[in-house]
């Protein structure tokens, strides 16, 4: 039903557009009245359906904002979204169909490394610009893709860069000397912790504990005992939500008090504070997106997204929206959006420019890896606030961490 | 070389963990002792009890320990019902094998219902004293772990007194040792077996509550537990509650100490190594004597 409505709306817009430009009587570009069709395949069912739907909302929010403000190059945006069922074979067939058969003007990427890599291959074959919202794993950038760009501030290993810089810039007598790392056996969670580990080790912060635990671990007392015994100044958890909570509670039980404690993912979860008994003060977490971040387009995004979907956007939605922003910037700058030579120009433009987005300014290296880092948030006064980098901070960095 | 403080701390953690394992495994060894039933669903019942404790805590603000007033009798009744209605229908010749299939199905059913009722989200009971601890000679003992250990001691002590000092306990042991002889002596073995099964499941209610105090729970968590628990009762000697308790303490301690040099992933394999070694060297178990001859 909604599809019919959309088609109808698109048709009406088209007719209106045709009338008005007909009235002007002198547009030279042959296709200027037609919508720009963007092909997307997303995992709307299957394993990745939750984040997949999140990205879809981000794409739709972006299309609506662009269309409401007159479109791209004066043309309306039309999204053509297929469901790949979280299946790597389907995603390849979907992009073949979108690019080859339906001749869409542009494509956006799907969700998750597992689907991004095969679909990027198709886009590469057709020479299409391929901006994607979800390929944080290292593998994505080791395939030699020329057209791929990851539309987020950083890959997992770079999440903590701002924090590493901050720590290593401290005066020698205050700088932490030892660090303990506990990471889940998972490429993302481990990647975040080890990114920081490499940088701190290079800066002279000694690693005293380095533990990896399987994803189904429920008893963290053994790991906590090792960490507590090491009396490390810095504690870094490469964690998802629940293991982060379990580890913190186990450490509290052993009376361990680090000067700095950072966990990936867990502290930004809405239920985190209650889960650790509200003893959150000073806990750090990297985040790729914040509704409160003071980047120019973010306020509009949060407002319009909330109006459209009845809730504020999270990271998946922001990544979808960011993808749209990157492609739009290229299309506007180059002045075209269709298959063929235009795509090459778009790719070259993205490669050499910086784009302002809701997650901050983005630029890329030759493999399509973003050059940025995540923002660092910290629990201050019972609320999680951005503390790094300093140009977008909402609160002062608290060090050493208050006792938990 | 690990420091003395870490070793001492790990020994304490190992004892606490072993106590919990002993409590969780005791029911499992009872079922096998009484009627050669391999109860795969035991750990699913543990998780069910933990969920009930969590749910009543969330909804009514009840302390998890109070929820046992309801769950223990409920589980006892469920155990009697399960034995009388389902397990007695299995043919004695294939009982052990078929009980695996039957209780496997029950485990899946419980897991499915838990997922349906409470979703797959991981849950944890938020207690005011959840992160509190007391100091023992420089090491720390978490209050919740101590409570769980206390529950294990009380439950296993009660079980021991029940088995050794009451007429029902004698009848149950007689049924375990020689069912036909017990029947000749006038013991209603079917009834006794039903009660025995009920007691086994009642220990799951206590164990699940102890588990809920300091663990994150989710519907499929029971698969994570059934392996180590099976290993414990085999190492301890099938059907022997004291054997299971000793094996649980030894293996809990081993896991905790091996964690220091080997890390979390490898320390967990101690259960399977012990299981393999037992089956290869001493299939009747290390601490229980011949199959179910002793309690």
XYZ file of C-alpha atoms in Angstrom:
699
model
C 0.000 0.000 0.000
C 2.659 2.476 1.037
C 4.642 1.512 -2.041
C 1.692 2.390 -4.251
C 1.368 5.680 -2.437
C 5.051 6.403 -2.891
C 4.880 5.633 -6.591
C 1.810 7.821 -6.850
C 3.532 10.628 -5.004
C 6.602 10.256 -7.187
C 4.417 10.338 -10.286
C 2.663 13.498 -9.078
C 5.942 15.167 -8.273
C 7.157 14.181 -11.715
C 4.112 15.651 -13.419
C 4.374 18.831 -11.403
C 8.064 19.031 -12.169
C 7.411 18.486 -15.848
C 4.827 21.267 -15.846
C 7.017 23.767 -14.116
C 10.164 23.132 -16.103
C 8.061 23.015 -19.228
C 6.909 26.452 -18.246
C 10.486 27.679 -18.001
C 10.878 26.327 -21.428
C 14.648 26.053 -21.660
C 16.269 23.267 -19.593
C 19.045 21.660 -21.578
C 19.714 18.444 -19.616
C 17.492 15.755 -21.042
C 16.733 13.933 -17.773
C 16.506 16.856 -15.373
C 12.854 16.243 -14.579
C 13.164 12.611 -13.714
C 13.905 11.545 -10.163
C 17.365 10.375 -9.231
C 16.868 6.680 -8.493
C 19.098 5.213 -5.815
C 19.332 1.430 -5.540
C 19.840 -0.197 -2.147
C 19.781 -3.745 -0.861
C 19.303 -4.121 2.886
C 18.890 -7.022 5.292
C 15.299 -6.260 6.254
C 14.754 -9.843 7.394
C 17.180 -12.412 8.831
C 20.160 -12.018 11.145
C 20.809 -8.335 10.546
C 17.212 -7.190 10.267
C 17.359 -4.931 13.326
C 20.330 -2.796 12.228
C 19.187 -3.238 8.611
C 15.898 -1.534 9.373
C 17.771 1.148 11.286
C 19.867 1.951 8.208
C 16.713 1.955 6.079
C 15.209 4.616 8.336
C 18.393 6.649 7.995
C 18.190 6.439 4.187
C 14.507 7.357 4.175
C 15.032 10.277 6.536
C 17.811 11.574 4.295
C 15.686 11.202 1.127
C 12.806 13.063 2.776
C 14.995 15.938 3.958
C 16.542 16.281 0.486
C 13.202 16.056 -1.310
C 11.562 18.547 1.042
C 14.280 21.056 0.267
C 13.910 20.748 -3.493
C 15.877 17.610 -4.285
C 19.375 16.989 -5.579
C 20.400 18.975 -8.689
C 16.772 20.052 -8.697
C 15.599 16.444 -9.060
C 13.670 14.408 -6.534
C 15.192 11.354 -4.877
C 13.627 7.942 -5.245
C 14.929 5.040 -3.172
C 14.596 1.557 -4.559
C 15.160 -0.759 -1.589
C 15.337 -4.554 -1.930
C 15.480 -7.084 0.924
C 18.481 -9.415 0.778
C 17.379 -11.431 3.823
C 20.868 -11.026 5.335
C 22.067 -13.404 2.630
C 25.355 -12.764 0.806
C 24.156 -14.432 -2.423
C 20.969 -12.417 -2.477
C 22.810 -9.164 -1.950
C 24.952 -9.806 -5.041
C 21.887 -10.621 -7.152
C 20.133 -7.519 -5.806
C 22.895 -5.133 -6.866
C 23.255 -6.886 -10.241
C 19.570 -6.294 -10.790
C 19.565 -2.706 -9.539
C 22.587 -1.596 -11.545
C 22.360 -3.831 -14.617
C 18.672 -4.269 -15.218
C 16.972 -1.353 -13.548
C 19.713 1.117 -14.431
C 19.526 3.041 -11.151
C 21.517 6.271 -11.102
C 23.332 5.661 -7.817
C 23.715 2.940 -5.188
C 24.069 2.977 -1.415
C 25.675 0.124 0.521
C 23.944 -2.592 2.611
C 24.529 -3.386 6.282
C 27.374 -5.465 7.816
C 30.798 -6.468 6.587
C 29.477 -9.831 5.460
C 27.181 -8.167 2.921
C 29.280 -5.104 2.136
C 32.231 -7.060 0.721
C 30.315 -9.098 -1.924
C 28.118 -6.183 -2.949
C 31.097 -3.816 -3.221
C 32.525 -6.257 -5.760
C 29.449 -5.831 -7.950
C 29.591 -2.051 -7.657
C 33.299 -2.157 -8.528
C 32.577 -4.214 -11.638
C 30.083 -1.636 -12.890
C 32.323 1.255 -11.840
C 29.723 2.639 -9.416
C 30.507 4.884 -6.458
C 29.898 2.713 -3.387
C 29.434 4.546 -0.106
C 28.450 2.129 2.690
C 27.156 2.597 6.228
C 28.475 -0.538 7.943
C 31.870 -2.010 7.208
C 33.938 -1.376 10.295
C 36.008 -4.556 10.039
C 39.543 -4.466 8.662
C 38.776 -6.965 5.867
C 36.642 -4.462 3.994
C 39.651 -2.275 3.306
C 41.987 -5.102 2.383
C 40.109 -6.105 -0.790
C 41.602 -3.415 -3.004
C 38.291 -1.691 -3.726
C 38.694 1.588 -5.599
C 35.111 2.863 -5.321
C 34.273 2.040 -1.698
C 34.008 4.537 1.142
C 32.878 3.811 4.707
C 30.547 6.602 5.837
C 31.426 6.677 9.548
C 34.107 8.424 11.573
C 36.392 5.433 12.124
C 36.965 1.703 11.878
C 37.076 -0.295 15.141
C 40.842 0.044 15.639
C 40.622 3.832 15.531
C 37.676 4.256 17.906
C 39.846 5.296 20.828
C 42.305 7.550 18.955
C 41.213 10.740 20.704
C 41.566 9.046 24.073
C 45.021 7.693 23.242
C 46.162 11.163 22.192
C 44.743 12.669 25.362
C 46.434 10.138 27.643
C 49.796 10.387 25.929
C 49.676 14.183 26.057
C 49.400 14.186 29.860
C 52.399 15.424 31.855
C 54.709 12.507 32.620
C 54.058 12.542 36.363
C 50.283 12.250 35.895
C 50.200 9.926 32.922
C 48.977 6.384 33.683
C 51.804 3.836 33.697
C 50.043 0.499 33.436
C 46.964 -0.789 31.630
C 44.774 -3.899 31.767
C 42.815 -5.092 28.722
C 39.891 -7.528 28.708
C 38.266 -8.114 25.349
C 35.553 -10.343 23.997
C 36.678 -12.782 21.310
C 34.932 -10.798 18.564
C 36.569 -8.799 15.748
C 34.753 -5.580 16.567
C 35.050 -5.605 20.367
C 38.639 -6.800 20.274
C 39.518 -4.343 17.510
C 38.500 -1.366 19.627
C 40.515 -2.460 22.669
C 43.585 -3.455 20.682
C 43.583 -0.199 18.734
C 44.040 1.626 22.026
C 46.479 -0.998 23.320
C 48.844 -0.526 20.366
C 48.882 3.230 20.776
C 49.327 3.217 24.553
C 52.079 0.601 24.373
C 53.869 2.687 21.752
C 53.547 5.640 24.122
C 55.101 3.726 27.014
C 52.012 2.607 28.961
C 52.844 -0.929 30.032
C 50.297 -3.749 29.475
C 49.940 -5.743 32.703
C 46.855 -7.833 31.884
C 45.652 -8.923 28.458
C 42.641 -11.215 28.664
C 40.369 -12.501 25.915
C 37.095 -14.189 26.825
C 34.597 -16.132 24.704
C 31.300 -14.372 23.849
C 29.235 -16.679 26.084
C 31.249 -16.013 29.259
C 28.998 -15.292 32.226
C 31.431 -15.550 35.143
C 33.887 -12.678 35.126
C 35.282 -13.104 38.627
C 38.471 -14.800 37.399
C 39.270 -12.054 34.916
C 38.359 -9.434 37.505
C 40.717 -11.066 40.020
C 43.617 -10.783 37.584
C 42.833 -7.169 36.744
C 42.384 -6.209 40.392
C 45.625 -7.938 41.347
C 47.538 -6.014 38.667
C 46.316 -2.681 40.129
C 46.491 -1.284 36.595
C 46.001 2.483 36.249
C 43.927 2.089 33.100
C 41.236 -0.489 32.447
C 40.074 -1.075 28.875
C 37.135 -3.369 28.135
C 36.599 -4.477 24.550
C 33.011 -5.264 25.338
C 29.490 -5.526 24.053
C 26.732 -4.612 26.500
C 26.203 -7.424 28.960
C 29.793 -8.578 29.352
C 30.795 -4.980 30.031
C 28.264 -4.801 32.855
C 29.283 -8.189 34.264
C 32.945 -7.257 34.260
C 32.322 -3.930 35.988
C 30.205 -5.546 38.733
C 32.857 -8.252 39.261
C 35.545 -5.556 39.549
C 33.449 -3.563 42.000
C 33.075 -6.714 44.101
C 36.848 -6.971 44.288
C 37.255 -3.325 45.255
C 39.421 -2.454 42.243
C 39.619 1.288 41.474
C 41.264 2.241 38.166
C 42.212 5.826 37.381
C 40.611 5.487 33.985
C 38.072 2.936 32.725
C 36.906 2.691 29.120
C 34.437 0.204 27.636
C 33.251 -0.068 24.053
C 29.474 -0.082 23.488
C 28.179 -0.858 26.996
C 28.229 2.595 28.658
C 26.145 4.200 25.888
C 23.309 1.701 26.423
C 20.222 3.331 28.021
C 20.081 0.647 30.747
C 23.755 0.800 31.652
C 23.575 3.048 34.727
C 20.935 0.958 36.468
C 22.732 -2.257 35.580
C 25.948 -1.253 37.367
C 24.114 0.146 40.382
C 24.445 3.779 39.194
C 28.174 3.692 39.944
C 28.996 5.144 36.553
C 30.981 8.297 37.287
C 33.961 8.724 35.016
C 33.407 5.637 32.831
C 34.408 6.283 29.206
C 33.135 4.993 25.908
C 33.850 5.758 22.253
C 30.822 6.532 20.127
C 30.361 7.068 16.414
C 27.270 9.157 16.854
C 25.655 11.383 19.451
C 22.257 13.070 19.175
C 23.794 15.997 21.051
C 26.901 16.412 18.885
C 27.258 19.991 17.677
C 27.924 19.218 14.012
C 26.036 21.653 11.746
C 23.595 19.226 10.113
C 22.997 17.098 13.190
C 20.363 19.301 14.812
C 18.219 19.227 11.663
C 18.695 15.455 11.371
C 17.601 14.754 14.949
C 14.572 17.065 14.653
C 13.344 15.817 11.291
C 14.083 12.192 12.074
C 12.175 12.404 15.340
C 9.235 14.040 13.554
C 9.226 11.326 10.886
C 9.718 8.213 13.056
C 8.563 9.308 16.503
C 11.906 8.592 18.176
C 15.401 9.999 18.121
C 17.984 8.416 15.774
C 20.642 5.956 16.990
C 23.962 5.048 15.399
C 22.568 2.792 12.616
C 20.143 5.466 11.486
C 22.878 8.097 11.599
C 25.165 5.909 9.475
C 22.455 5.576 6.822
C 21.871 9.306 6.846
C 25.615 9.988 6.638
C 25.888 7.763 3.556
C 23.251 9.918 1.900
C 25.073 13.094 2.883
C 28.369 11.901 1.399
C 26.817 10.899 -1.913
C 24.778 14.118 -2.045
C 27.893 16.226 -1.484
C 29.648 14.492 -4.375
C 26.651 14.757 -6.700
C 26.203 18.459 -5.917
C 29.885 19.214 -6.423
C 30.295 17.231 -9.641
C 26.873 18.132 -11.031
C 25.791 14.742 -12.269
C 24.194 11.513 -11.070
C 23.991 8.693 -13.565
C 25.870 5.576 -14.532
C 28.933 5.815 -16.737
C 31.631 8.495 -16.675
C 29.832 10.465 -14.010
C 30.525 7.720 -11.427
C 34.264 8.060 -11.946
C 34.014 11.791 -11.294
C 32.002 11.141 -8.137
C 34.570 8.647 -6.849
C 37.436 11.044 -7.529
C 35.621 13.847 -5.781
C 34.921 11.795 -2.616
C 38.522 10.577 -2.547
C 39.941 14.094 -2.458
C 37.417 16.034 -0.392
C 36.080 16.336 3.135
C 32.346 16.053 3.711
C 30.473 17.654 6.620
C 28.060 15.097 8.072
C 25.990 14.380 11.180
C 28.926 12.385 12.549
C 31.423 15.157 11.849
C 33.708 15.952 8.906
C 34.681 12.805 6.995
C 37.583 12.125 4.658
C 39.104 8.879 3.425
C 42.408 7.218 2.619
C 43.005 5.356 -0.671
C 41.378 2.153 0.630
C 38.160 3.961 1.550
C 38.907 3.845 5.265
C 37.733 6.948 7.111
C 40.554 9.028 8.565
C 38.695 10.107 11.704
C 38.213 8.757 15.192
C 35.203 8.276 17.386
C 34.097 10.850 19.903
C 34.820 9.904 23.499
C 31.934 10.105 25.945
C 32.201 10.043 29.712
C 29.705 9.646 32.527
C 29.687 13.022 34.271
C 27.127 13.951 36.908
C 24.855 10.993 36.139
C 24.753 11.621 32.398
C 26.921 10.547 29.496
C 28.584 13.540 27.804
C 31.074 14.099 24.988
C 34.487 15.004 26.445
C 36.774 14.481 23.430
C 37.664 15.836 20.928
C 37.754 19.234 22.584
C 36.063 21.126 19.733
C 32.739 19.327 20.290
C 33.005 18.574 24.002
C 30.006 19.029 26.287
C 31.898 18.509 29.536
C 35.441 18.496 30.896
C 37.355 15.216 30.882
C 37.380 13.825 34.426
C 40.675 12.268 35.544
C 41.325 10.365 37.688
C 37.998 8.569 37.642
C 35.924 8.852 40.855
C 35.630 5.570 42.802
C 32.910 3.112 41.776
C 54.547 -16.004 38.467
C 51.204 -14.962 39.958
C 51.310 -13.106 43.244
C 50.274 -14.741 46.513
C 47.368 -12.343 46.799
C 46.027 -13.386 43.393
C 46.401 -17.078 44.239
C 44.564 -16.631 47.525
C 41.840 -14.600 45.842
C 41.475 -17.258 43.154
C 41.265 -20.037 45.746
C 38.428 -18.185 47.476
C 36.650 -17.620 44.169
C 37.199 -21.286 43.317
C 35.619 -22.472 46.568
C 32.617 -20.194 46.064
C 32.248 -21.324 42.463
C 32.624 -24.967 43.484
C 29.879 -24.581 46.079
C 27.547 -23.233 43.442
C 28.452 -26.064 41.070
C 27.791 -28.600 43.832
C 24.337 -27.174 44.425
C 23.510 -27.109 40.732
C 24.749 -30.651 40.141
C 23.160 -32.336 43.197
C 19.723 -32.665 41.609
C 21.206 -34.135 38.473
C 22.908 -36.940 40.366
C 19.753 -37.686 42.359
C 17.681 -38.305 39.241
C 20.256 -40.652 37.878
C 20.659 -42.434 41.174
C 16.972 -42.989 41.657
C 15.887 -44.059 38.251
C 18.709 -43.875 35.717
C 17.204 -40.782 34.201
C 19.575 -38.428 32.415
C 17.868 -35.125 33.045
C 19.051 -32.760 30.312
C 16.361 -30.259 31.367
C 17.834 -29.758 34.853
C 19.803 -26.688 33.833
C 16.772 -25.347 31.949
C 14.846 -25.549 35.225
C 17.717 -23.690 36.913
C 17.358 -20.878 34.410
C 13.576 -20.966 34.797
C 13.963 -20.498 38.569
C 16.439 -17.686 37.960
C 13.955 -15.998 35.632
C 11.161 -16.356 38.191
C 13.424 -14.767 40.805
C 14.315 -11.952 38.419
C 10.705 -11.413 37.348
C 9.303 -11.324 40.881
C 12.107 -8.972 41.848
C 11.342 -6.649 38.907
C 7.587 -6.751 39.324
C 7.004 -7.001 43.045
C 10.370 -5.876 44.360
C 10.767 -9.188 46.177
C 14.226 -10.168 47.336
C 15.272 -13.155 45.212
C 15.738 -15.236 48.349
C 12.065 -14.783 49.244
C 10.948 -16.061 45.858
C 12.153 -19.503 46.939
C 9.141 -19.748 49.251
C 7.124 -20.096 46.076
C 9.510 -21.709 43.632
C 10.747 -24.554 45.847
C 7.299 -26.124 46.466
C 6.310 -25.359 42.874
C 9.350 -27.122 41.481
C 8.878 -30.037 43.884
C 5.333 -30.496 42.600
C 6.503 -30.134 39.000
C 9.159 -32.796 39.605
C 6.666 -35.264 41.077
C 4.297 -34.558 38.207
C 7.018 -34.937 35.600
C 8.080 -38.274 37.014
C 4.584 -39.690 37.478
C 3.078 -38.431 34.242
C 5.921 -38.669 31.738
C 8.984 -40.591 32.873
C 7.127 -43.646 34.241
C 5.670 -44.149 30.786
C 9.088 -44.845 29.295
C 9.974 -48.528 28.914
C 12.526 -49.606 31.562
C 14.745 -51.262 28.942
C 15.354 -48.006 27.081
C 14.737 -45.620 29.966
C 18.164 -43.970 30.093
C 18.332 -43.231 26.407
C 14.728 -42.202 25.989
C 14.929 -39.960 29.041
C 17.658 -38.009 27.268
C 15.318 -37.349 24.356
C 12.332 -36.572 26.541
C 14.151 -34.170 28.835
C 15.915 -32.609 25.843
C 12.456 -31.768 24.523
C 11.470 -30.344 27.914
C 14.603 -28.177 27.928
C 13.757 -26.829 24.470
C 10.199 -26.168 25.593
C 11.339 -24.205 28.644
C 13.862 -22.251 26.591
C 11.230 -21.422 23.992
C 8.693 -20.311 26.580
C 11.270 -18.149 28.371
C 12.199 -16.509 25.087
C 8.538 -15.961 24.288
C 7.698 -14.505 27.698
C 10.821 -12.478 28.438
C 12.517 -12.117 24.992
C 16.152 -13.022 24.382
C 17.447 -9.898 26.154
C 20.015 -10.633 28.838
C 18.757 -9.916 32.351
C 20.437 -9.281 35.623
C 18.908 -8.719 39.056
C 19.899 -5.283 40.377
C 20.477 -5.713 44.105
C 21.520 -2.951 46.448
C 24.274 -5.240 47.702
C 25.177 -6.588 44.235
C 28.682 -5.138 44.261
C 29.283 -5.203 48.034
C 32.086 -7.351 49.390
C 33.833 -8.193 52.622
C 37.554 -8.439 53.175
C 39.121 -11.739 54.173
C 42.862 -11.573 54.847
C 43.434 -9.104 52.025
C 41.174 -10.839 49.536
C 37.623 -9.865 48.687
C 34.516 -12.008 48.968
C 31.410 -10.691 47.212
C 28.326 -10.749 49.404
C 26.144 -12.235 46.670
C 28.620 -15.054 46.077
C 28.725 -15.729 49.796
C 24.928 -15.918 49.928
C 24.917 -18.334 46.991
C 27.510 -20.469 48.759
C 25.436 -20.357 51.949
C 22.409 -21.535 50.018
C 24.448 -24.418 48.630
C 25.594 -25.446 52.095
C 22.072 -25.298 53.525
C 20.486 -27.120 50.597
C 23.090 -29.875 50.453
C 23.070 -30.207 54.263
C 19.306 -30.574 54.243
C 19.523 -33.130 51.478
C 22.104 -35.109 53.453
C 20.038 -35.129 56.653
C 16.945 -36.039 54.669
C 18.661 -38.992 53.048
C 20.487 -40.269 56.131
C 18.100 -39.575 58.990
C 14.541 -39.872 57.764
C 12.389 -42.890 56.876
C 11.728 -41.310 53.526
C 15.458 -40.957 52.957
C 16.007 -44.650 53.791
C 13.219 -45.641 51.439
C 14.720 -43.468 48.719
C 18.170 -44.956 49.214
C 16.712 -48.435 49.238
C 14.978 -47.626 45.965
C 18.238 -46.340 44.558
C 20.176 -49.423 45.654
C 17.779 -52.162 44.684
C 14.362 -51.303 43.478
C 12.915 -54.820 43.503
C 14.208 -55.611 46.968
C 12.818 -52.330 48.237
C 9.437 -53.185 46.789
C 9.510 -56.623 48.449
C 10.063 -54.844 51.745
C 6.853 -52.922 51.218
C 8.244 -49.650 49.936
C 6.019 -47.932 47.411
C 8.910 -47.349 45.051
C 6.886 -45.454 42.453
C 5.779 -42.943 45.032
C 9.262 -42.670 46.507
C 10.784 -42.178 43.069
C 8.283 -39.429 42.350
C 9.207 -37.626 45.546
C 12.884 -38.145 44.833
C 12.482 -36.531 41.458
C 10.571 -33.699 43.099
C 13.414 -33.124 45.546
C 15.868 -33.047 42.676
C 13.859 -30.368 40.962
C 13.445 -28.459 44.230
C 17.251 -28.186 44.381
C 17.023 -26.610 40.930
C 14.766 -23.913 42.392
C 17.358 -23.161 45.083
C 20.230 -23.389 42.607
C 18.536 -21.145 40.073
C 17.921 -18.526 42.729
C 21.552 -18.699 43.846
C 22.586 -18.354 40.194
C 20.359 -15.329 39.632
C 22.066 -13.322 42.380
C 25.286 -12.757 40.468
C 24.813 -13.932 36.893
C 23.321 -12.533 33.758
C 20.562 -14.789 32.501
C 19.138 -15.404 29.042
C 16.907 -18.220 27.746
C 19.606 -20.326 26.089
C 22.024 -20.059 29.026
C 21.197 -23.605 30.167
C 23.182 -25.167 27.300
C 26.218 -23.445 28.728
C 25.642 -25.138 32.096
C 24.551 -28.668 31.263
C 27.989 -29.721 29.973
C 29.981 -28.803 33.090
C 27.244 -30.198 35.359
C 27.200 -33.529 33.519
C 30.982 -33.620 33.772
C 30.768 -33.032 37.521
C 28.348 -35.870 38.192
C 30.329 -38.295 36.057
C 33.616 -37.373 37.723
C 31.944 -37.549 41.127
C 30.332 -40.893 40.413
C 26.800 -41.080 38.994
C 24.219 -41.143 41.739
C 26.490 -39.990 44.542
C 25.610 -36.620 46.022
C 28.766 -36.335 48.175
C 30.806 -37.407 45.137
C 29.201 -34.664 43.061
C 29.916 -32.123 45.795
C 33.599 -33.053 46.021
C 33.981 -33.133 42.235
C 32.282 -29.741 42.003
C 34.667 -28.195 44.509
C 37.734 -29.733 42.885
C 36.704 -28.693 39.378
C 35.539 -25.231 40.477
C 38.886 -24.666 42.134
C 40.759 -26.036 39.121
C 38.858 -23.724 36.782
C 39.542 -20.718 38.973
C 43.267 -21.436 39.341
C 43.827 -22.471 35.720
C 42.357 -19.150 34.708
C 45.510 -17.425 35.931
C 47.969 -18.992 33.501
C 45.598 -20.134 30.750
C 42.893 -17.486 30.450
C 39.116 -17.847 30.362
C 38.685 -19.861 27.205
C 41.056 -22.675 28.115
C 40.181 -22.782 31.823
C 36.662 -23.861 30.891
C 37.925 -26.960 29.150
C 38.968 -28.470 32.477
C 35.480 -29.996 32.734
C 35.789 -31.842 29.473
C 39.318 -33.002 30.158
C 38.138 -34.326 33.532
C 35.133 -36.000 31.912
C 37.310 -37.663 29.311
C 39.878 -38.799 31.876
C 37.168 -40.237 34.124
C 35.522 -42.200 31.338
C 38.901 -43.513 30.228
C 40.411 -44.359 33.623
C 37.630 -44.832 36.127
C 34.188 -44.868 34.500
C 32.380 -45.309 37.827
C 33.674 -41.908 38.948
C 36.437 -40.820 41.307
C 34.523 -39.973 44.444
C 31.302 -41.972 44.418
C 32.238 -45.637 44.500
C 30.244 -48.142 42.515
C 27.182 -46.809 40.738
C 24.807 -45.443 43.333
C 25.681 -48.008 45.963
C 26.266 -45.291 48.463
C 24.360 -42.091 48.808
